[in-house]
Amino acid sequence: MYKKYEVIKPPKKVSDWRGLLVRSKCETSTPVAVFKKGTIFLVKSSGVSKTLETLPCECCGIKAVMRIVGNAEYFLNKFEFVEQI
């Protein structure tokens, strides 16, 4: 079943982003995978480098990991914070 998410305000401190969900505002990619606009990620680590992990696939449980390097403004241009409703 399709899950619904609503946009929330990001915490002011980047260190508080860990453990929150984000949704991509545009298509993103790594050398191994391409993620469609709207992909939901869990922030696994935050700082100058942020590690994002997709939610597990509903049919097979596979997760993909992506690393984003850049400041908070760069990150917020590509992702928005969400919570499940």
mmCIF file of N, CA, C and O in Angstrom:
data_model
loop_
_atom_site.group_PDB
_atom_site.id
_atom_site.type_symbol
_atom_site.label_atom_id
_atom_site.label_comp_id
_atom_site.label_asym_id
_atom_site.label_seq_id
_atom_site.Cartn_x
_atom_site.Cartn_y
_atom_site.Cartn_z
ATOM 1 N N MET A 1 0.838 -1.176 0.000
ATOM 2 C CA MET A 1 0.000 0.000 0.000
ATOM 3 C C MET A 1 0.889 1.247 0.000
ATOM 4 O O MET A 1 1.926 1.295 0.642
ATOM 5 N N TYR A 2 0.454 2.252 -0.713
ATOM 6 C CA TYR A 2 1.204 3.504 -0.838
ATOM 7 C C TYR A 2 1.134 4.284 0.464
ATOM 8 O O TYR A 2 0.069 4.500 1.022
ATOM 9 N N LYS A 3 2.290 4.718 0.973
ATOM 10 C CA LYS A 3 2.343 5.490 2.218
ATOM 11 C C LYS A 3 2.333 6.973 1.890
ATOM 12 O O LYS A 3 2.892 7.394 0.888
ATOM 13 N N LYS A 4 1.705 7.771 2.748
ATOM 14 C CA LYS A 4 1.642 9.212 2.549
ATOM 15 C C LYS A 4 2.590 9.909 3.512
ATOM 16 O O LYS A 4 2.740 9.493 4.652
ATOM 17 N N TYR A 5 3.201 10.967 3.014
ATOM 18 C CA TYR A 5 4.152 11.741 3.798
ATOM 19 C C TYR A 5 3.803 13.214 3.685
ATOM 20 O O TYR A 5 3.331 13.670 2.649
ATOM 21 N N GLU A 6 4.054 13.965 4.759
ATOM 22 C CA GLU A 6 3.881 15.415 4.702
ATOM 23 C C GLU A 6 5.214 16.085 4.986
ATOM 24 O O GLU A 6 6.042 15.568 5.730
ATOM 25 N N VAL A 7 5.404 17.229 4.374
ATOM 26 C CA VAL A 7 6.651 17.981 4.517
ATOM 27 C C VAL A 7 6.685 18.616 5.905
ATOM 28 O O VAL A 7 5.686 19.141 6.391
ATOM 29 N N ILE A 8 7.852 18.536 6.549
ATOM 30 C CA ILE A 8 8.057 19.163 7.852
ATOM 31 C C ILE A 8 9.250 20.109 7.763
ATOM 32 O O ILE A 8 10.069 20.017 6.843
ATOM 33 N N LYS A 9 9.357 20.976 8.724
ATOM 34 C CA LYS A 9 10.476 21.925 8.780
ATOM 35 C C LYS A 9 11.733 21.180 9.251
ATOM 36 O O LYS A 9 11.684 20.424 10.222
ATOM 37 N N PRO A 10 12.867 21.390 8.585
ATOM 38 C CA PRO A 10 14.094 20.707 9.023
ATOM 39 C C PRO A 10 14.618 21.283 10.336
ATOM 40 O O PRO A 10 14.466 22.483 10.586
ATOM 41 N N PRO A 11 15.229 20.450 11.162
ATOM 42 C CA PRO A 11 15.885 20.977 12.366
ATOM 43 C C PRO A 11 16.971 21.965 11.966
ATOM 44 O O PRO A 11 17.599 21.832 10.918
ATOM 45 N N LYS A 12 17.208 22.959 12.822
ATOM 46 C CA LYS A 12 18.214 23.986 12.518
ATOM 47 C C LYS A 12 19.623 23.417 12.498
ATOM 48 O O LYS A 12 20.442 23.806 11.677
ATOM 49 N N LYS A 13 19.921 22.500 13.414
ATOM 50 C CA LYS A 13 21.265 21.916 13.490
ATOM 51 C C LYS A 13 21.338 20.676 12.593
ATOM 52 O O LYS A 13 20.524 19.767 12.710
ATOM 53 N N VAL A 14 22.311 20.656 11.697
ATOM 54 C CA VAL A 14 22.499 19.522 10.789
ATOM 55 C C VAL A 14 22.711 18.229 11.577
ATOM 56 O O VAL A 14 22.254 17.166 11.174
ATOM 57 N N SER A 15 23.349 18.325 12.720
ATOM 58 C CA SER A 15 23.595 17.113 13.527
ATOM 59 C C SER A 15 22.288 16.478 14.009
ATOM 60 O O SER A 15 22.253 15.294 14.330
ATOM 61 N N ASP A 16 21.199 17.249 14.035
ATOM 62 C CA ASP A 16 19.891 16.713 14.451
ATOM 63 C C ASP A 16 19.131 16.051 13.309
ATOM 64 O O ASP A 16 18.030 15.552 13.504
ATOM 65 N N TRP A 17 19.682 16.043 12.106
ATOM 66 C CA TRP A 17 19.003 15.435 10.954
ATOM 67 C C TRP A 17 19.046 13.915 10.988
ATOM 68 O O TRP A 17 18.229 13.255 10.367
ATOM 69 N N ARG A 18 20.004 13.358 11.712
ATOM 70 C CA ARG A 18 20.166 11.899 11.757
ATOM 71 C C ARG A 18 18.883 11.235 12.258
ATOM 72 O O ARG A 18 18.299 11.655 13.253
ATOM 73 N N GLY A 19 18.442 10.196 11.537
ATOM 74 C CA GLY A 19 17.253 9.447 11.916
ATOM 75 C C GLY A 19 15.954 9.967 11.322
ATOM 76 O O GLY A 19 14.908 9.354 11.476
ATOM 77 N N LEU A 20 16.016 11.103 10.610
ATOM 78 C CA LEU A 20 14.811 11.675 9.999
ATOM 79 C C LEU A 20 14.654 11.190 8.559
ATOM 80 O O LEU A 20 15.604 10.716 7.932
ATOM 81 N N LEU A 21 13.446 11.340 8.028
ATOM 82 C CA LEU A 21 13.164 10.965 6.648
ATOM 83 C C LEU A 21 13.237 12.187 5.746
ATOM 84 O O LEU A 21 12.829 13.287 6.143
ATOM 85 N N VAL A 22 13.754 11.984 4.538
ATOM 86 C CA VAL A 22 13.772 13.027 3.523
ATOM 87 C C VAL A 22 13.234 12.450 2.215
ATOM 88 O O VAL A 22 13.291 11.247 1.988
ATOM 89 N N ARG A 23 12.713 13.347 1.362
ATOM 90 C CA ARG A 23 12.209 12.951 0.045
ATOM 91 C C ARG A 23 12.963 13.764 -1.000
ATOM 92 O O ARG A 23 13.142 14.979 -0.843
ATOM 93 N N SER A 24 13.400 13.087 -2.067
ATOM 94 C CA SER A 24 14.147 13.782 -3.115
ATOM 95 C C SER A 24 13.222 14.690 -3.913
ATOM 96 O O SER A 24 12.095 14.322 -4.235
ATOM 97 N N LYS A 25 13.715 15.888 -4.223
ATOM 98 C CA LYS A 25 12.955 16.857 -5.016
ATOM 99 C C LYS A 25 13.227 16.684 -6.510
ATOM 100 O O LYS A 25 12.534 17.254 -7.337
ATOM 101 N N CYS A 26 14.258 15.918 -6.844
ATOM 102 C CA CYS A 26 14.627 15.696 -8.237
ATOM 103 C C CYS A 26 15.270 14.314 -8.348
ATOM 104 O O CYS A 26 15.551 13.672 -7.339
ATOM 105 N N GLU A 27 15.488 13.869 -9.574
ATOM 106 C CA GLU A 27 16.166 12.592 -9.764
ATOM 107 C C GLU A 27 17.599 12.716 -9.248
ATOM 108 O O GLU A 27 18.263 13.723 -9.496
ATOM 109 N N THR A 28 18.055 11.724 -8.509
ATOM 110 C CA THR A 28 19.419 11.697 -7.988
ATOM 111 C C THR A 28 20.049 10.364 -8.373
ATOM 112 O O THR A 28 19.347 9.414 -8.723
ATOM 113 N N SER A 29 21.361 10.300 -8.303
ATOM 114 C CA SER A 29 22.004 9.043 -8.693
ATOM 115 C C SER A 29 23.347 8.866 -7.998
ATOM 116 O O SER A 29 23.929 9.809 -7.470
ATOM 117 N N THR A 30 23.784 7.623 -8.025
ATOM 118 C CA THR A 30 25.128 7.230 -7.615
ATOM 119 C C THR A 30 25.718 6.509 -8.818
ATOM 120 O O THR A 30 25.004 6.284 -9.803
ATOM 121 N N PRO A 31 26.984 6.093 -8.753
ATOM 122 C CA PRO A 31 27.516 5.322 -9.886
ATOM 123 C C PRO A 31 26.780 3.988 -10.099
ATOM 124 O O PRO A 31 26.855 3.407 -11.174
ATOM 125 N N VAL A 32 26.041 3.531 -9.095
ATOM 126 C CA VAL A 32 25.387 2.225 -9.170
ATOM 127 C C VAL A 32 23.881 2.307 -9.383
ATOM 128 O O VAL A 32 23.285 1.407 -9.970
ATOM 129 N N ALA A 33 23.233 3.376 -8.924
ATOM 130 C CA ALA A 33 21.774 3.425 -8.949
ATOM 131 C C ALA A 33 21.267 4.822 -9.308
ATOM 132 O O ALA A 33 21.942 5.819 -9.074
ATOM 133 N N VAL A 34 20.046 4.847 -9.854
ATOM 134 C CA VAL A 34 19.340 6.098 -10.132
ATOM 135 C C VAL A 34 18.071 6.081 -9.289
ATOM 136 O O VAL A 34 17.335 5.091 -9.284
ATOM 137 N N PHE A 35 17.814 7.175 -8.568
ATOM 138 C CA PHE A 35 16.643 7.280 -7.697
ATOM 139 C C PHE A 35 15.690 8.307 -8.284
ATOM 140 O O PHE A 35 16.089 9.429 -8.575
ATOM 141 N N LYS A 36 14.439 7.907 -8.444
ATOM 142 C CA LYS A 36 13.430 8.799 -9.009
ATOM 143 C C LYS A 36 13.104 9.929 -8.048
ATOM 144 O O LYS A 36 13.274 9.794 -6.831
ATOM 145 N N LYS A 37 12.601 11.026 -8.612
ATOM 146 C CA LYS A 37 12.077 12.128 -7.804
ATOM 147 C C LYS A 37 11.018 11.553 -6.878
ATOM 148 O O LYS A 37 10.205 10.730 -7.288
ATOM 149 N N GLY A 38 11.053 11.949 -5.605
ATOM 150 C CA GLY A 38 10.080 11.456 -4.641
ATOM 151 C C GLY A 38 10.531 10.252 -3.837
ATOM 152 O O GLY A 38 9.795 9.770 -2.976
ATOM 153 N N THR A 39 11.749 9.761 -4.088
ATOM 154 C CA THR A 39 12.267 8.627 -3.314
ATOM 155 C C THR A 39 12.450 9.051 -1.857
ATOM 156 O O THR A 39 12.968 10.127 -1.580
ATOM 157 N N ILE A 40 12.019 8.203 -0.935
ATOM 158 C CA ILE A 40 12.151 8.474 0.497
ATOM 159 C C ILE A 40 13.440 7.835 1.005
ATOM 160 O O ILE A 40 13.723 6.665 0.724
ATOM 161 N N PHE A 41 14.203 8.616 1.770
ATOM 162 C CA PHE A 41 15.463 8.153 2.356
ATOM 163 C C PHE A 41 15.441 8.389 3.862
ATOM 164 O O PHE A 41 14.805 9.325 4.344
ATOM 165 N N LEU A 42 16.192 7.570 4.584
ATOM 166 C CA LEU A 42 16.446 7.761 6.007
ATOM 167 C C LEU A 42 17.847 8.366 6.121
ATOM 168 O O LEU A 42 18.794 7.847 5.513
ATOM 169 N N VAL A 43 17.985 9.446 6.874
ATOM 170 C CA VAL A 43 19.296 10.066 7.081
ATOM 171 C C VAL A 43 20.041 9.228 8.120
ATOM 172 O O VAL A 43 19.649 9.172 9.279
ATOM 173 N N LYS A 44 21.088 8.534 7.692
ATOM 174 C CA LYS A 44 21.862 7.658 8.575
ATOM 175 C C LYS A 44 22.982 8.412 9.284
ATOM 176 O O LYS A 44 23.353 8.068 10.396
ATOM 177 N N SER A 45 23.549 9.418 8.627
ATOM 178 C CA SER A 45 24.568 10.257 9.265
ATOM 179 C C SER A 45 24.483 11.644 8.654
ATOM 180 O O SER A 45 24.088 11.804 7.500
ATOM 181 N N SER A 46 24.822 12.637 9.464
ATOM 182 C CA SER A 46 24.752 14.015 8.965
ATOM 183 C C SER A 46 25.960 14.793 9.456
ATOM 184 O O SER A 46 26.500 14.535 10.516
ATOM 185 N N GLY A 47 26.362 15.708 8.658
ATOM 186 C CA GLY A 47 27.525 16.549 8.896
ATOM 187 C C GLY A 47 27.875 17.151 7.556
ATOM 188 O O GLY A 47 26.993 17.399 6.733
ATOM 189 N N VAL A 48 29.156 17.348 7.266
ATOM 190 C CA VAL A 48 29.544 17.826 5.940
ATOM 191 C C VAL A 48 29.143 16.781 4.900
ATOM 192 O O VAL A 48 28.645 17.091 3.832
ATOM 193 N N SER A 49 29.317 15.516 5.244
ATOM 194 C CA SER A 49 28.894 14.402 4.399
ATOM 195 C C SER A 49 27.657 13.773 5.035
ATOM 196 O O SER A 49 27.643 13.512 6.235
ATOM 197 N N LYS A 50 26.634 13.566 4.226
ATOM 198 C CA LYS A 50 25.396 12.960 4.730
ATOM 199 C C LYS A 50 25.191 11.611 4.056
ATOM 200 O O LYS A 50 25.323 11.507 2.836
ATOM 201 N N THR A 51 24.886 10.585 4.830
ATOM 202 C CA THR A 51 24.613 9.264 4.288
ATOM 203 C C THR A 51 23.113 9.019 4.342
ATOM 204 O O THR A 51 22.499 9.152 5.405
ATOM 205 N N LEU A 52 22.545 8.691 3.190
ATOM 206 C CA LEU A 52 21.119 8.428 3.084
ATOM 207 C C LEU A 52 20.908 6.976 2.685
ATOM 208 O O LEU A 52 21.664 6.433 1.887
ATOM 209 N N GLU A 53 19.865 6.363 3.244
ATOM 210 C CA GLU A 53 19.535 4.976 2.937
ATOM 211 C C GLU A 53 18.064 4.912 2.549
ATOM 212 O O GLU A 53 17.220 5.480 3.247
ATOM 213 N N THR A 54 17.762 4.260 1.441
ATOM 214 C CA THR A 54 16.369 4.121 1.045
ATOM 215 C C THR A 54 15.640 3.244 2.047
ATOM 216 O O THR A 54 16.257 2.442 2.759
ATOM 217 N N LEU A 55 14.332 3.389 2.090
ATOM 218 C CA LEU A 55 13.533 2.467 2.890
ATOM 219 C C LEU A 55 13.586 1.113 2.194
ATOM 220 O O LEU A 55 13.776 1.037 0.982
ATOM 221 N N PRO A 56 13.416 0.009 2.936
ATOM 222 C CA PRO A 56 13.515 -1.308 2.294
ATOM 223 C C PRO A 56 12.417 -1.506 1.241
ATOM 224 O O PRO A 56 11.284 -1.067 1.420
ATOM 225 N N CYS A 57 12.774 -2.161 0.158
ATOM 226 C CA CYS A 57 11.811 -2.512 -0.880
ATOM 227 C C CYS A 57 10.736 -3.396 -0.238
ATOM 228 O O CYS A 57 11.055 -4.316 0.527
ATOM 229 N N GLU A 58 9.468 -3.127 -0.544
ATOM 230 C CA GLU A 58 8.373 -3.872 0.073
ATOM 231 C C GLU A 58 8.341 -5.331 -0.356
ATOM 232 O O GLU A 58 7.851 -6.186 0.371
ATOM 233 N N CYS A 59 8.871 -5.648 -1.537
ATOM 234 C CA CYS A 59 8.806 -7.043 -1.985
ATOM 235 C C CYS A 59 10.064 -7.849 -1.660
ATOM 236 O O CYS A 59 9.977 -9.040 -1.383
ATOM 237 N N CYS A 60 11.239 -7.210 -1.653
ATOM 238 C CA CYS A 60 12.467 -7.990 -1.439
ATOM 239 C C CYS A 60 13.322 -7.506 -0.272
ATOM 240 O O CYS A 60 14.266 -8.179 0.129
ATOM 241 N N GLY A 61 13.039 -6.325 0.266
ATOM 242 C CA GLY A 61 13.774 -5.828 1.423
ATOM 243 C C GLY A 61 15.101 -5.157 1.132
ATOM 244 O O GLY A 61 15.791 -4.728 2.051
ATOM 245 N N ILE A 62 15.467 -5.035 -0.134
ATOM 246 C CA ILE A 62 16.752 -4.418 -0.490
ATOM 247 C C ILE A 62 16.727 -2.929 -0.168
ATOM 248 O O ILE A 62 15.727 -2.249 -0.363
ATOM 249 N N LYS A 63 17.872 -2.416 0.328
ATOM 250 C CA LYS A 63 18.058 -0.996 0.602
ATOM 251 C C LYS A 63 19.253 -0.522 -0.213
ATOM 252 O O LYS A 63 20.166 -1.292 -0.490
ATOM 253 N N ALA A 64 19.239 0.740 -0.587
ATOM 254 C CA ALA A 64 20.371 1.340 -1.295
ATOM 255 C C ALA A 64 20.884 2.508 -0.464
ATOM 256 O O ALA A 64 20.118 3.153 0.250
ATOM 257 N N VAL A 65 22.166 2.775 -0.560
ATOM 258 C CA VAL A 65 22.796 3.841 0.215
ATOM 259 C C VAL A 65 23.385 4.875 -0.746
ATOM 260 O O VAL A 65 23.941 4.530 -1.785
ATOM 261 N N MET A 66 23.235 6.145 -0.377
ATOM 262 C CA MET A 66 23.783 7.242 -1.163
ATOM 263 C C MET A 66 24.461 8.224 -0.217
ATOM 264 O O MET A 66 23.974 8.445 0.890
ATOM 265 N N ARG A 67 25.543 8.789 -0.674
ATOM 266 C CA ARG A 67 26.277 9.771 0.128
ATOM 267 C C ARG A 67 26.196 11.127 -0.566
ATOM 268 O O ARG A 67 26.430 11.228 -1.769
ATOM 269 N N ILE A 68 25.879 12.167 0.193
ATOM 270 C CA ILE A 68 25.777 13.528 -0.323
ATOM 271 C C ILE A 68 26.832 14.371 0.392
ATOM 272 O O ILE A 68 26.874 14.393 1.618
ATOM 273 N N VAL A 69 27.671 15.044 -0.381
ATOM 274 C CA VAL A 69 28.678 15.926 0.188
ATOM 275 C C VAL A 69 28.309 17.356 -0.205
ATOM 276 O O VAL A 69 28.094 17.640 -1.372
ATOM 277 N N GLY A 70 28.214 18.209 0.780
ATOM 278 C CA GLY A 70 27.877 19.601 0.519
ATOM 279 C C GLY A 70 27.288 20.232 1.762
ATOM 280 O O GLY A 70 27.004 19.561 2.749
ATOM 281 N N ASN A 71 27.069 21.526 1.691
ATOM 282 C CA ASN A 71 26.541 22.230 2.856
ATOM 283 C C ASN A 71 25.031 22.013 2.977
ATOM 284 O O ASN A 71 24.398 21.400 2.121
ATOM 285 N N ALA A 72 24.453 22.529 4.036
ATOM 286 C CA ALA A 72 23.031 22.336 4.320
ATOM 287 C C ALA A 72 22.157 22.938 3.226
ATOM 288 O O ALA A 72 21.148 22.345 2.828
ATOM 289 N N GLU A 73 22.525 24.099 2.713
ATOM 290 C CA GLU A 73 21.736 24.749 1.661
ATOM 291 C C GLU A 73 21.666 23.874 0.404
ATOM 292 O O GLU A 73 20.613 23.711 -0.198
ATOM 293 N N TYR A 74 22.797 23.313 0.007
ATOM 294 C CA TYR A 74 22.842 22.412 -1.145
ATOM 295 C C TYR A 74 21.911 21.222 -0.921
ATOM 296 O O TYR A 74 21.136 20.851 -1.802
ATOM 297 N N PHE A 75 21.988 20.624 0.268
ATOM 298 C CA PHE A 75 21.162 19.460 0.602
ATOM 299 C C PHE A 75 19.679 19.820 0.546
ATOM 300 O O PHE A 75 18.861 19.087 -0.019
ATOM 301 N N LEU A 76 19.305 20.958 1.133
ATOM 302 C CA LEU A 76 17.895 21.358 1.193
ATOM 303 C C LEU A 76 17.338 21.750 -0.176
ATOM 304 O O LEU A 76 16.124 21.740 -0.367
ATOM 305 N N ASN A 77 18.199 22.064 -1.132
ATOM 306 C CA ASN A 77 17.736 22.303 -2.500
ATOM 307 C C ASN A 77 17.356 21.006 -3.194
ATOM 308 O O ASN A 77 16.564 21.013 -4.130
ATOM 309 N N LYS A 78 17.906 19.887 -2.742
ATOM 310 C CA LYS A 78 17.658 18.594 -3.384
ATOM 311 C C LYS A 78 16.706 17.685 -2.603
ATOM 312 O O LYS A 78 16.131 16.757 -3.173
ATOM 313 N N PHE A 79 16.542 17.945 -1.298
ATOM 314 C CA PHE A 79 15.722 17.074 -0.456
ATOM 315 C C PHE A 79 14.822 17.911 0.463
ATOM 316 O O PHE A 79 15.190 19.017 0.839
ATOM 317 N N GLU A 80 13.676 17.346 0.839
ATOM 318 C CA GLU A 80 12.796 17.977 1.819
ATOM 319 C C GLU A 80 12.524 16.968 2.927
ATOM 320 O O GLU A 80 12.443 15.768 2.674
ATOM 321 N N PHE A 81 12.419 17.459 4.152
ATOM 322 C CA PHE A 81 12.148 16.587 5.282
ATOM 323 C C PHE A 81 10.676 16.242 5.329
ATOM 324 O O PHE A 81 9.819 17.096 5.079
ATOM 325 N N VAL A 82 10.374 14.971 5.609
ATOM 326 C CA VAL A 82 8.990 14.502 5.632
ATOM 327 C C VAL A 82 8.777 13.603 6.843
ATOM 328 O O VAL A 82 9.726 13.108 7.448
ATOM 329 N N GLU A 83 7.495 13.407 7.178
ATOM 330 C CA GLU A 83 7.129 12.396 8.173
ATOM 331 C C GLU A 83 5.908 11.678 7.647
ATOM 332 O O GLU A 83 5.103 12.239 6.896
ATOM 333 N N GLN A 84 5.791 10.410 8.012
ATOM 334 C CA GLN A 84 4.668 9.602 7.548
ATOM 335 C C GLN A 84 3.396 10.037 8.274
ATOM 336 O O GLN A 84 3.416 10.298 9.463
ATOM 337 N N ILE A 85 2.274 10.131 7.513
ATOM 338 C CA ILE A 85 0.992 10.500 8.127
ATOM 339 C C ILE A 85 0.030 9.331 8.060
ATOM 340 O O ILE A 85 0.228 8.382 7.360
#
